[in-house]
mmCIF file of C-alpha atoms in Angstrom:
data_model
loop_
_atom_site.group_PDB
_atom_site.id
_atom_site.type_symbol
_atom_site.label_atom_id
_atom_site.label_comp_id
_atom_site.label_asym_id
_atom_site.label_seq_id
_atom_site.Cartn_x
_atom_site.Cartn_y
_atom_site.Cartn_z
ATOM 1 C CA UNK A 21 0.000 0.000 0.000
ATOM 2 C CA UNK A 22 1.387 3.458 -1.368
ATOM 3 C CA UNK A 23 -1.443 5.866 -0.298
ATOM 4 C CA UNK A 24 0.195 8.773 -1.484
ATOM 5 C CA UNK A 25 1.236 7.432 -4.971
ATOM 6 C CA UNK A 26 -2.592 5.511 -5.384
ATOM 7 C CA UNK A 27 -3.833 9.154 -5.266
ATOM 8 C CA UNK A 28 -1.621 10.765 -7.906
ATOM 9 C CA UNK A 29 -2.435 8.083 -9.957
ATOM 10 C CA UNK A 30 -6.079 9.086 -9.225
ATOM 11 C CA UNK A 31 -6.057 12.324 -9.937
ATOM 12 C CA UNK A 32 -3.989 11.096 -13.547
ATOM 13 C CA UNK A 33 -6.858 8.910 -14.390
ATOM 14 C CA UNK A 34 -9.806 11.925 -13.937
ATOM 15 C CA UNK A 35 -7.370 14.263 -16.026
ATOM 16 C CA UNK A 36 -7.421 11.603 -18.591
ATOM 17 C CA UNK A 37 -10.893 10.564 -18.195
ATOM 18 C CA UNK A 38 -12.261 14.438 -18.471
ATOM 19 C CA UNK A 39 -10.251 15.142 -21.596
ATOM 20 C CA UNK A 40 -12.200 11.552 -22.906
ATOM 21 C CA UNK A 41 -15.817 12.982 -22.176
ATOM 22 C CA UNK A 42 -14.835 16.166 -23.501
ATOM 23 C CA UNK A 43 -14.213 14.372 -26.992
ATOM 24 C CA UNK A 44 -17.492 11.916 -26.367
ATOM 25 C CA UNK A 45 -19.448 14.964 -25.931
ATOM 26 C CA UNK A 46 -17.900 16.275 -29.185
ATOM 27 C CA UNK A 47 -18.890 13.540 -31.220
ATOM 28 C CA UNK A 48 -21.794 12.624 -29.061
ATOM 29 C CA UNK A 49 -24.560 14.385 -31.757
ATOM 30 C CA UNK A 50 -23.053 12.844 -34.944
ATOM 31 C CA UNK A 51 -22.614 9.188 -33.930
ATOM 32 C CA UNK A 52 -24.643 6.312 -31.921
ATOM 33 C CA UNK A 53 -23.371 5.232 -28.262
ATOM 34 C CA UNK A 54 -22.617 1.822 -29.544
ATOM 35 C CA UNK A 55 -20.389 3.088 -31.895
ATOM 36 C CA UNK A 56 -18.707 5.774 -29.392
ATOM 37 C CA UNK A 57 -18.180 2.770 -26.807
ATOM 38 C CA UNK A 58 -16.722 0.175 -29.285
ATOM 39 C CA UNK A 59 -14.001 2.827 -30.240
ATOM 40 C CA UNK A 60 -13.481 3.959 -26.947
ATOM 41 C CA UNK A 61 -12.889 0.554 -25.745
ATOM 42 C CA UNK A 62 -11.167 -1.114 -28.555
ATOM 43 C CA UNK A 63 -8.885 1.566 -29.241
ATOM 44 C CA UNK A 64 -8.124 1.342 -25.141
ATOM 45 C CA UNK A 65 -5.998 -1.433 -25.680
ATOM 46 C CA UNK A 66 -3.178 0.136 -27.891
ATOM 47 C CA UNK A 67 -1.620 1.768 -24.962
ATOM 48 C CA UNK A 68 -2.321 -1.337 -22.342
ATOM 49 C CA UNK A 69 -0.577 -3.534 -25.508
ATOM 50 C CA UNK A 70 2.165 -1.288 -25.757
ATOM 51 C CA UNK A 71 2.567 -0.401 -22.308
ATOM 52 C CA UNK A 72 2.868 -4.174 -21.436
ATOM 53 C CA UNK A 73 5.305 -5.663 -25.026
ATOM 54 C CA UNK A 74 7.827 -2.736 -23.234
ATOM 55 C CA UNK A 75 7.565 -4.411 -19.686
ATOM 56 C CA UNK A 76 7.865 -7.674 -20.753
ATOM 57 C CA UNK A 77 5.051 -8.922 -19.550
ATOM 58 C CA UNK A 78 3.119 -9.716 -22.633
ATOM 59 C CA UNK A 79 1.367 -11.780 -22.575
ATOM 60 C CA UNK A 80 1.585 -13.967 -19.401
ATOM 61 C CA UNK A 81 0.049 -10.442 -18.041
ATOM 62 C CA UNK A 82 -3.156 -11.624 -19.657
ATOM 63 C CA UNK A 83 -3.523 -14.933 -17.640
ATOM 64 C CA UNK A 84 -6.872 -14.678 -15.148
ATOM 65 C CA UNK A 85 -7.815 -17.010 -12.375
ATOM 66 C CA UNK A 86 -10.991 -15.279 -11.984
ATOM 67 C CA UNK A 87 -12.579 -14.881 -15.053
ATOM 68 C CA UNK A 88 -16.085 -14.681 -13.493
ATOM 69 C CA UNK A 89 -14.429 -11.597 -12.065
ATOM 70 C CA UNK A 90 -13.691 -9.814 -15.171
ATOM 71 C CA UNK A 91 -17.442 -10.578 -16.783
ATOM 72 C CA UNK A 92 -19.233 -9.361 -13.477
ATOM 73 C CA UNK A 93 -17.156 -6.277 -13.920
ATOM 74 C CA UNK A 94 -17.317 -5.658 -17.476
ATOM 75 C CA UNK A 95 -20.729 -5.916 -17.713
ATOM 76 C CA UNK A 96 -21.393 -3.488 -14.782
ATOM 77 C CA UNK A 97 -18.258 -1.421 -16.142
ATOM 78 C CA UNK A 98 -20.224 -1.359 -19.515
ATOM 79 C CA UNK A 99 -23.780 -0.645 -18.763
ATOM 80 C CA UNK A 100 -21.964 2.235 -16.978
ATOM 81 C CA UNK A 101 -20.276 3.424 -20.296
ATOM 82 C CA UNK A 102 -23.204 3.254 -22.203
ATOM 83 C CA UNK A 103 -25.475 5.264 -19.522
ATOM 84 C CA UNK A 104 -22.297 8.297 -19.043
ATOM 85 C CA UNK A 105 -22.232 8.675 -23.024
ATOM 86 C CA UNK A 106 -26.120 8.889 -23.604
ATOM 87 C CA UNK A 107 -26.044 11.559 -20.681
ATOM 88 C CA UNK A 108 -22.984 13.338 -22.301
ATOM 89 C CA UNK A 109 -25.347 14.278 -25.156
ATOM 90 C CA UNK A 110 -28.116 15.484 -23.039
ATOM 91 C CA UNK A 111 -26.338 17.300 -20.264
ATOM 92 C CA UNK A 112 -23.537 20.299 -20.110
ATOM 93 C CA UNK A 113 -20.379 18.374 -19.474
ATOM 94 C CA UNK A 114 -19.660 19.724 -16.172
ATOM 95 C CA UNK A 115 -23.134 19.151 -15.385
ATOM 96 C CA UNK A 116 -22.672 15.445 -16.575
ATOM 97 C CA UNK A 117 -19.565 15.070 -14.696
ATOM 98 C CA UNK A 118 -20.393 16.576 -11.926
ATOM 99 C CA UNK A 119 -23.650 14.302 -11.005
ATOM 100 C CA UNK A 120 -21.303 11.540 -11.788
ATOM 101 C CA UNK A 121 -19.837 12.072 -8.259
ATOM 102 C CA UNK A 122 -22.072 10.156 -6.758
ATOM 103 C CA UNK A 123 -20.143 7.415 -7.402
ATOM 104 C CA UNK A 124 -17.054 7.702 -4.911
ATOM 105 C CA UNK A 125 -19.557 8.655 -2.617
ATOM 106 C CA UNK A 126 -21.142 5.343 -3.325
ATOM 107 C CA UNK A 127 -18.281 3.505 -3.340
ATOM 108 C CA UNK A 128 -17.228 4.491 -0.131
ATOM 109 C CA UNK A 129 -20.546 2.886 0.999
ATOM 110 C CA UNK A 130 -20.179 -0.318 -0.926
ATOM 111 C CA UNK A 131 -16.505 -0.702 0.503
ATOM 112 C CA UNK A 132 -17.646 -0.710 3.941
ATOM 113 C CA UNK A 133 -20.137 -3.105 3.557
ATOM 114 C CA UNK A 134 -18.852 -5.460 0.635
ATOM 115 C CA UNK A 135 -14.909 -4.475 1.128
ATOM 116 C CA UNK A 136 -15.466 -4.621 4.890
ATOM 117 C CA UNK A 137 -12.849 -1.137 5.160
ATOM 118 C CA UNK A 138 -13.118 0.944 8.015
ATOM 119 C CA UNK A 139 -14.404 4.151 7.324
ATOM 120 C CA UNK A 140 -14.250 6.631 9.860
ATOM 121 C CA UNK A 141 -16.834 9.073 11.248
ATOM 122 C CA UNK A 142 -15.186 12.295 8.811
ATOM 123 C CA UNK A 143 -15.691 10.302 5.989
ATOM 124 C CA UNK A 144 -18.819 9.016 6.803
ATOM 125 C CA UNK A 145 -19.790 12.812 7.375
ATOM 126 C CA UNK A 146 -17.991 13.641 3.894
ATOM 127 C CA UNK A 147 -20.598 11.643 2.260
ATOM 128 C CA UNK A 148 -23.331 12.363 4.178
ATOM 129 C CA UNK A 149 -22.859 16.150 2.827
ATOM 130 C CA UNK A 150 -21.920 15.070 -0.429
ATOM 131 C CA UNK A 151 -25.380 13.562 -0.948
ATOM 132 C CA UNK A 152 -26.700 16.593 -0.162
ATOM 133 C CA UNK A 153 -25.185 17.858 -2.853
ATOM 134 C CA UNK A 154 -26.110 15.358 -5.066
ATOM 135 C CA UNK A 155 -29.486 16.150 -4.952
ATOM 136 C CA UNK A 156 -28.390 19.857 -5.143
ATOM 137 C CA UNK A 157 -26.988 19.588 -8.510
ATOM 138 C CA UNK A 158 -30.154 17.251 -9.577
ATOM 139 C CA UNK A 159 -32.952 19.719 -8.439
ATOM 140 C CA UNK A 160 -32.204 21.691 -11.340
ATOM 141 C CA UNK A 161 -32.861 18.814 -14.185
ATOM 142 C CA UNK A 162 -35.782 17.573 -12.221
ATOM 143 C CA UNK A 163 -38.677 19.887 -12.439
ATOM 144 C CA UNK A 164 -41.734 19.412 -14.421
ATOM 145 C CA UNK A 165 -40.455 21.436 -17.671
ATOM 146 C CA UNK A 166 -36.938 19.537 -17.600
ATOM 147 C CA UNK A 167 -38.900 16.461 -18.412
ATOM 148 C CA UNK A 168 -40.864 18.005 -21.861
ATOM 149 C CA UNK A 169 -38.928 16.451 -23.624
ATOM 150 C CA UNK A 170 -40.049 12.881 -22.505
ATOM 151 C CA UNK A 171 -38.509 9.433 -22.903
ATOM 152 C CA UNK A 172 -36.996 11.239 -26.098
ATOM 153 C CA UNK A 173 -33.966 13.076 -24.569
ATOM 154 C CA UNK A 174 -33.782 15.999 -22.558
ATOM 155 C CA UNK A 175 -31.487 17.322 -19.647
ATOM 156 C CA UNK A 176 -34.176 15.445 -16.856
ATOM 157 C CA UNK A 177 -33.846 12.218 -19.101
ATOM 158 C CA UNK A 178 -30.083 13.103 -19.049
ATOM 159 C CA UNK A 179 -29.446 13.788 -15.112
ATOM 160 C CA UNK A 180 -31.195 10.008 -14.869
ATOM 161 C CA UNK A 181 -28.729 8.752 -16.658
ATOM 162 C CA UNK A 182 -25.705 10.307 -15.633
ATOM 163 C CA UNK A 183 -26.758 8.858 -12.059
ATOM 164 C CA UNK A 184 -27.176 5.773 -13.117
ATOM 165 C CA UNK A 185 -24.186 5.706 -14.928
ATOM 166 C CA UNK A 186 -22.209 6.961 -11.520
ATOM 167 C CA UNK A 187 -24.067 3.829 -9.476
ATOM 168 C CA UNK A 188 -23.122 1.595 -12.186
ATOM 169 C CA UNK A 189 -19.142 2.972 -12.252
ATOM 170 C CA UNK A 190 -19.077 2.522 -8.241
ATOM 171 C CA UNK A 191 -20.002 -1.267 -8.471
ATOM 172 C CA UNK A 192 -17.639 -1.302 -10.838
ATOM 173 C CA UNK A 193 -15.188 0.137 -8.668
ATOM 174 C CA UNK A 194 -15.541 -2.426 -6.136
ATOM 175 C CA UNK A 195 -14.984 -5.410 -8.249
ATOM 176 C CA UNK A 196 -11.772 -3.498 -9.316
ATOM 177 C CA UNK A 197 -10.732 -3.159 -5.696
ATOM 178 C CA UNK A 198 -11.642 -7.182 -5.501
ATOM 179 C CA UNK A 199 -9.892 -8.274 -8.613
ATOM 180 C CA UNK A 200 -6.176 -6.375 -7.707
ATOM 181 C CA UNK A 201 -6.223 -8.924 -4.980
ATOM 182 C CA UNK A 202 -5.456 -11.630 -7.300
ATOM 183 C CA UNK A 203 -5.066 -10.017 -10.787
ATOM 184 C CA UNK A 204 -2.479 -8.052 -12.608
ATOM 185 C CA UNK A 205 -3.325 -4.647 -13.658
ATOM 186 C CA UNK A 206 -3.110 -5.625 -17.757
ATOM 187 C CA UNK A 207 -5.811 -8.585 -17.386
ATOM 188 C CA UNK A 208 -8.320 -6.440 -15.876
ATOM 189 C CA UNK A 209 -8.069 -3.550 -17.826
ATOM 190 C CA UNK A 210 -7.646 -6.216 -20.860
ATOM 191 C CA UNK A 211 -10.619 -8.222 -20.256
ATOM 192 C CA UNK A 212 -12.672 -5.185 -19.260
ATOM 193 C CA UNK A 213 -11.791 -3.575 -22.662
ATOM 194 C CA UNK A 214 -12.318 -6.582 -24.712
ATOM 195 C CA UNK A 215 -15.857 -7.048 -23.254
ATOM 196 C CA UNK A 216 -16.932 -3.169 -23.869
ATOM 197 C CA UNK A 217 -15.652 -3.608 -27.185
ATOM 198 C CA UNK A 218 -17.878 -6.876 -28.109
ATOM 199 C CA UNK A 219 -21.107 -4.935 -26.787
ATOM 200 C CA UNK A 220 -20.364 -1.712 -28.632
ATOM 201 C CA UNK A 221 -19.404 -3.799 -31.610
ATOM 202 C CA UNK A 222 -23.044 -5.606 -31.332
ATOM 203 C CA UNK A 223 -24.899 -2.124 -31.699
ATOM 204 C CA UNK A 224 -23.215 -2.104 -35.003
ATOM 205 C CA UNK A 225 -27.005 -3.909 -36.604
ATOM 206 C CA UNK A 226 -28.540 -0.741 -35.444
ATOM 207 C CA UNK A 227 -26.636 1.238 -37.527
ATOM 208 C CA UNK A 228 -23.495 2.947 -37.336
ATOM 209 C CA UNK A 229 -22.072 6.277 -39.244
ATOM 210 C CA UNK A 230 -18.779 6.526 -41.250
ATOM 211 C CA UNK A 231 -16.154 8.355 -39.481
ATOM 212 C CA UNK A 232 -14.008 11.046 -41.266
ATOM 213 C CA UNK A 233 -10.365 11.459 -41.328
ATOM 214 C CA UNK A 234 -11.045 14.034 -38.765
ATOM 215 C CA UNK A 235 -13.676 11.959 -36.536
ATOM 216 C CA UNK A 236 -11.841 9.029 -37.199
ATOM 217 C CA UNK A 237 -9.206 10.350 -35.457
ATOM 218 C CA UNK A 238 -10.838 11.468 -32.401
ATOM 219 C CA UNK A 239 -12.190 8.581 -31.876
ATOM 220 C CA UNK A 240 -8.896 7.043 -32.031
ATOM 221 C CA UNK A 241 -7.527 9.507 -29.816
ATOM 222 C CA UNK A 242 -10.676 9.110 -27.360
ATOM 223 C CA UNK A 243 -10.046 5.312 -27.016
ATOM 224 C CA UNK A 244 -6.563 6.162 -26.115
ATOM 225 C CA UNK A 245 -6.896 8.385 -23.476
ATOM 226 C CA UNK A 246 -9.897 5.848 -21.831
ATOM 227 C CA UNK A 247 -7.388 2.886 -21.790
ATOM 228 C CA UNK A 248 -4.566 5.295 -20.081
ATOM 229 C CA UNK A 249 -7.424 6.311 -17.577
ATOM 230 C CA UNK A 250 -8.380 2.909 -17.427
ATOM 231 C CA UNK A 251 -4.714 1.755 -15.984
ATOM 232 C CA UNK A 252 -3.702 4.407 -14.117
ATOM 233 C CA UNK A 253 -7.305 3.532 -12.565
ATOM 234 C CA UNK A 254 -6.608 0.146 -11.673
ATOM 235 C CA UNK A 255 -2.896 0.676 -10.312
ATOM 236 C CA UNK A 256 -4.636 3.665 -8.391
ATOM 237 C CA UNK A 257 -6.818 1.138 -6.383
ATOM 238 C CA UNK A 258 -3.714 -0.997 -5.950
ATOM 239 C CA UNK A 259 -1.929 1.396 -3.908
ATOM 240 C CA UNK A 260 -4.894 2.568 -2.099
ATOM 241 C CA UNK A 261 -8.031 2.267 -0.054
ATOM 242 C CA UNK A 262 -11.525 2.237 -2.308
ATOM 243 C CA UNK A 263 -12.985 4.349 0.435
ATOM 244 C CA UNK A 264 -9.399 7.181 0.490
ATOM 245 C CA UNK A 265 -9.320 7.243 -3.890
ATOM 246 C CA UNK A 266 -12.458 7.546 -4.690
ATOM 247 C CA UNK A 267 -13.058 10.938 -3.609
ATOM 248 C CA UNK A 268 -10.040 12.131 -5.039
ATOM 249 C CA UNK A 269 -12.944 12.066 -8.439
ATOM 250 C CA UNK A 270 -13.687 15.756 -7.762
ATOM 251 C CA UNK A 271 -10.683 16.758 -9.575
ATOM 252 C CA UNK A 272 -12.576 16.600 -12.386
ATOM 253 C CA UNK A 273 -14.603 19.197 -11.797
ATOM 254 C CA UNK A 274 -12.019 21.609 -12.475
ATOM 255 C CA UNK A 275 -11.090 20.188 -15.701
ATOM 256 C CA UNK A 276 -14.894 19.910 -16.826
ATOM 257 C CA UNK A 277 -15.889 23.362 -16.456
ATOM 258 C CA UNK A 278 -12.703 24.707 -17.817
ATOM 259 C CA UNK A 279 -13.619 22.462 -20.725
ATOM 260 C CA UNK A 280 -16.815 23.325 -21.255
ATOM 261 C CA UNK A 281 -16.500 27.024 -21.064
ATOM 262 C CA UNK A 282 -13.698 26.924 -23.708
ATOM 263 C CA UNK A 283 -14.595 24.032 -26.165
ATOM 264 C CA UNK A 284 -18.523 23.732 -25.875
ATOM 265 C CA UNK A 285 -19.556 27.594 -24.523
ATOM 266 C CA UNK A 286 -21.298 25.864 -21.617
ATOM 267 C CA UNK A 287 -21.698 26.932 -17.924
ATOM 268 C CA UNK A 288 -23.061 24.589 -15.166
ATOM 269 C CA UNK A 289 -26.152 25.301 -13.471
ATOM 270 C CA UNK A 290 -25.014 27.473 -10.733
ATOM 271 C CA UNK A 291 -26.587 24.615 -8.071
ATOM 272 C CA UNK A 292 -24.418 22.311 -9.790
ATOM 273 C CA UNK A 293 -21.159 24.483 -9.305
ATOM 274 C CA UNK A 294 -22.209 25.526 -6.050
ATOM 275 C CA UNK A 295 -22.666 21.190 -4.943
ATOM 276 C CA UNK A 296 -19.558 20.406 -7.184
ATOM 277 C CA UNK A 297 -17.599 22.815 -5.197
#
């Protein structure tokens, strides 16, 4: 256990992760989820491919003595992906990230009870608050005109599934915490990625659109960034407590709404800045 160096690694992963929603939310109008999740996921693996060939270590890395494990996970981790894209297209992207942090707040609920960690009463209190301002930042996508736009889209419809999204990621986060106890950092990410990709890959009979050179390669550069998130994730968790990294996930809030000022014109909801903050 490294706690210091499991939280720099934390606050790596958000950084990269941001910078990945920022180019799902760019794309998010022009092309299907499926098709935005198979490239994130399959285009994930370059770096974990490369990053493993220069240790050595492929591809014994890949070997898994809990391949149950990995499915549980990747299907969680996946239903997840699917949910965060859908509300990247609905939602501001700081509003979108920001009701995603209900997930480390979950998480450090799910590793006291599942995990068996000890959490002490200031954390306990930490996310006591930070429910409060969970609900904060939903209030504003959950009155009667937010929903107009029914079952269609819209930024209620959105807000839904942003949170499911985050409940989705902090199960995930727990079987990550369960699987470093027995797997290498390349198998999970590897099997995790390899799963995504065959359920994006599936949405491909419901029709997918034709990248450009330009899309094309932001889509490249968006599956990229995931997979380095995706590591420096897992090696996070490795080094650390569920219940100390998980809250480190605020860091993104910075990024996000320095983002989304500069790239999409967007502000967040002031209740949303004032909870995210």
């Amino acid at each position: 256990m490294s706690p210091l160096l499991g939280i720099s690694l934390k606050l790596l992963s958000a950084l990269s992760f941001t910078l990945m929603s920022a180019g799902i939310k760019t794309l998010a109008s022009r092309y299907p989820t499926g098709e935005l999740v198979f490239f994130r996921s399959f285009f994930a693996l370059i770096p974990l491919i490369i990053w493993l060939a220069w240790r050595h270590e492929f591809p014994e890395a890949l070997k898994t003595s809990n391949l149950r494990g990995h499915l549980k996970r990747g299907v969680i981790g996946s239903t997840g992906m699917f949910l965060g894209f859908a509300a990247l297209h609905l939602l501001p992207l700081s509003d979108a990230v920001a009701i995603g942090y209900a997930a480390p707040l979950i998480v450090v609920v799910l590793a006291a009870l599942i995990l068996k960690e000890r959490v002490r009463i200031y954390r306990w209190t930490a996310v006591a608050v930070g429910f409060l301002g969970v609900l904060l930042m939903l209030s504003p996508h959950m009155g009667a005109q937010a929903f107009g736009h029914g079952l269609s889209g819209g930024p209620a419809i959105g807000a839904l599934l942003a949170l499911a999204g985050a409940f989705c990621s902090a199960f995930a986060s727990v079987e990550v915490r369960l699987l470093t106890h027995t797997e290498k950092t390349g198998a999970i990410v590897f099997y995790f990625m390899s799963l995504t990709s065959l359920l994006g890959l599936l949405t491909l009979a419901l029709g997918w659109t034709v990248p450009d050179l330009k899309d094309f390669i932001l889509l490249v550069t968006i599956g990229v960034l995931g997979g380095l998130g995706q590591m420096l994730l897992v090696q996070a968790y490795r080094y650390g407590d569920a219940s100390l990294i998980a809250p480190f996930e605020y860091s993104t809030m910075i990024w996000a709404t320095a983002l989304g000022w500069f790239v999409f014109g967007e502000w967040p909801v002031m209740a949303v800045l004032l909870a995210g903050c």
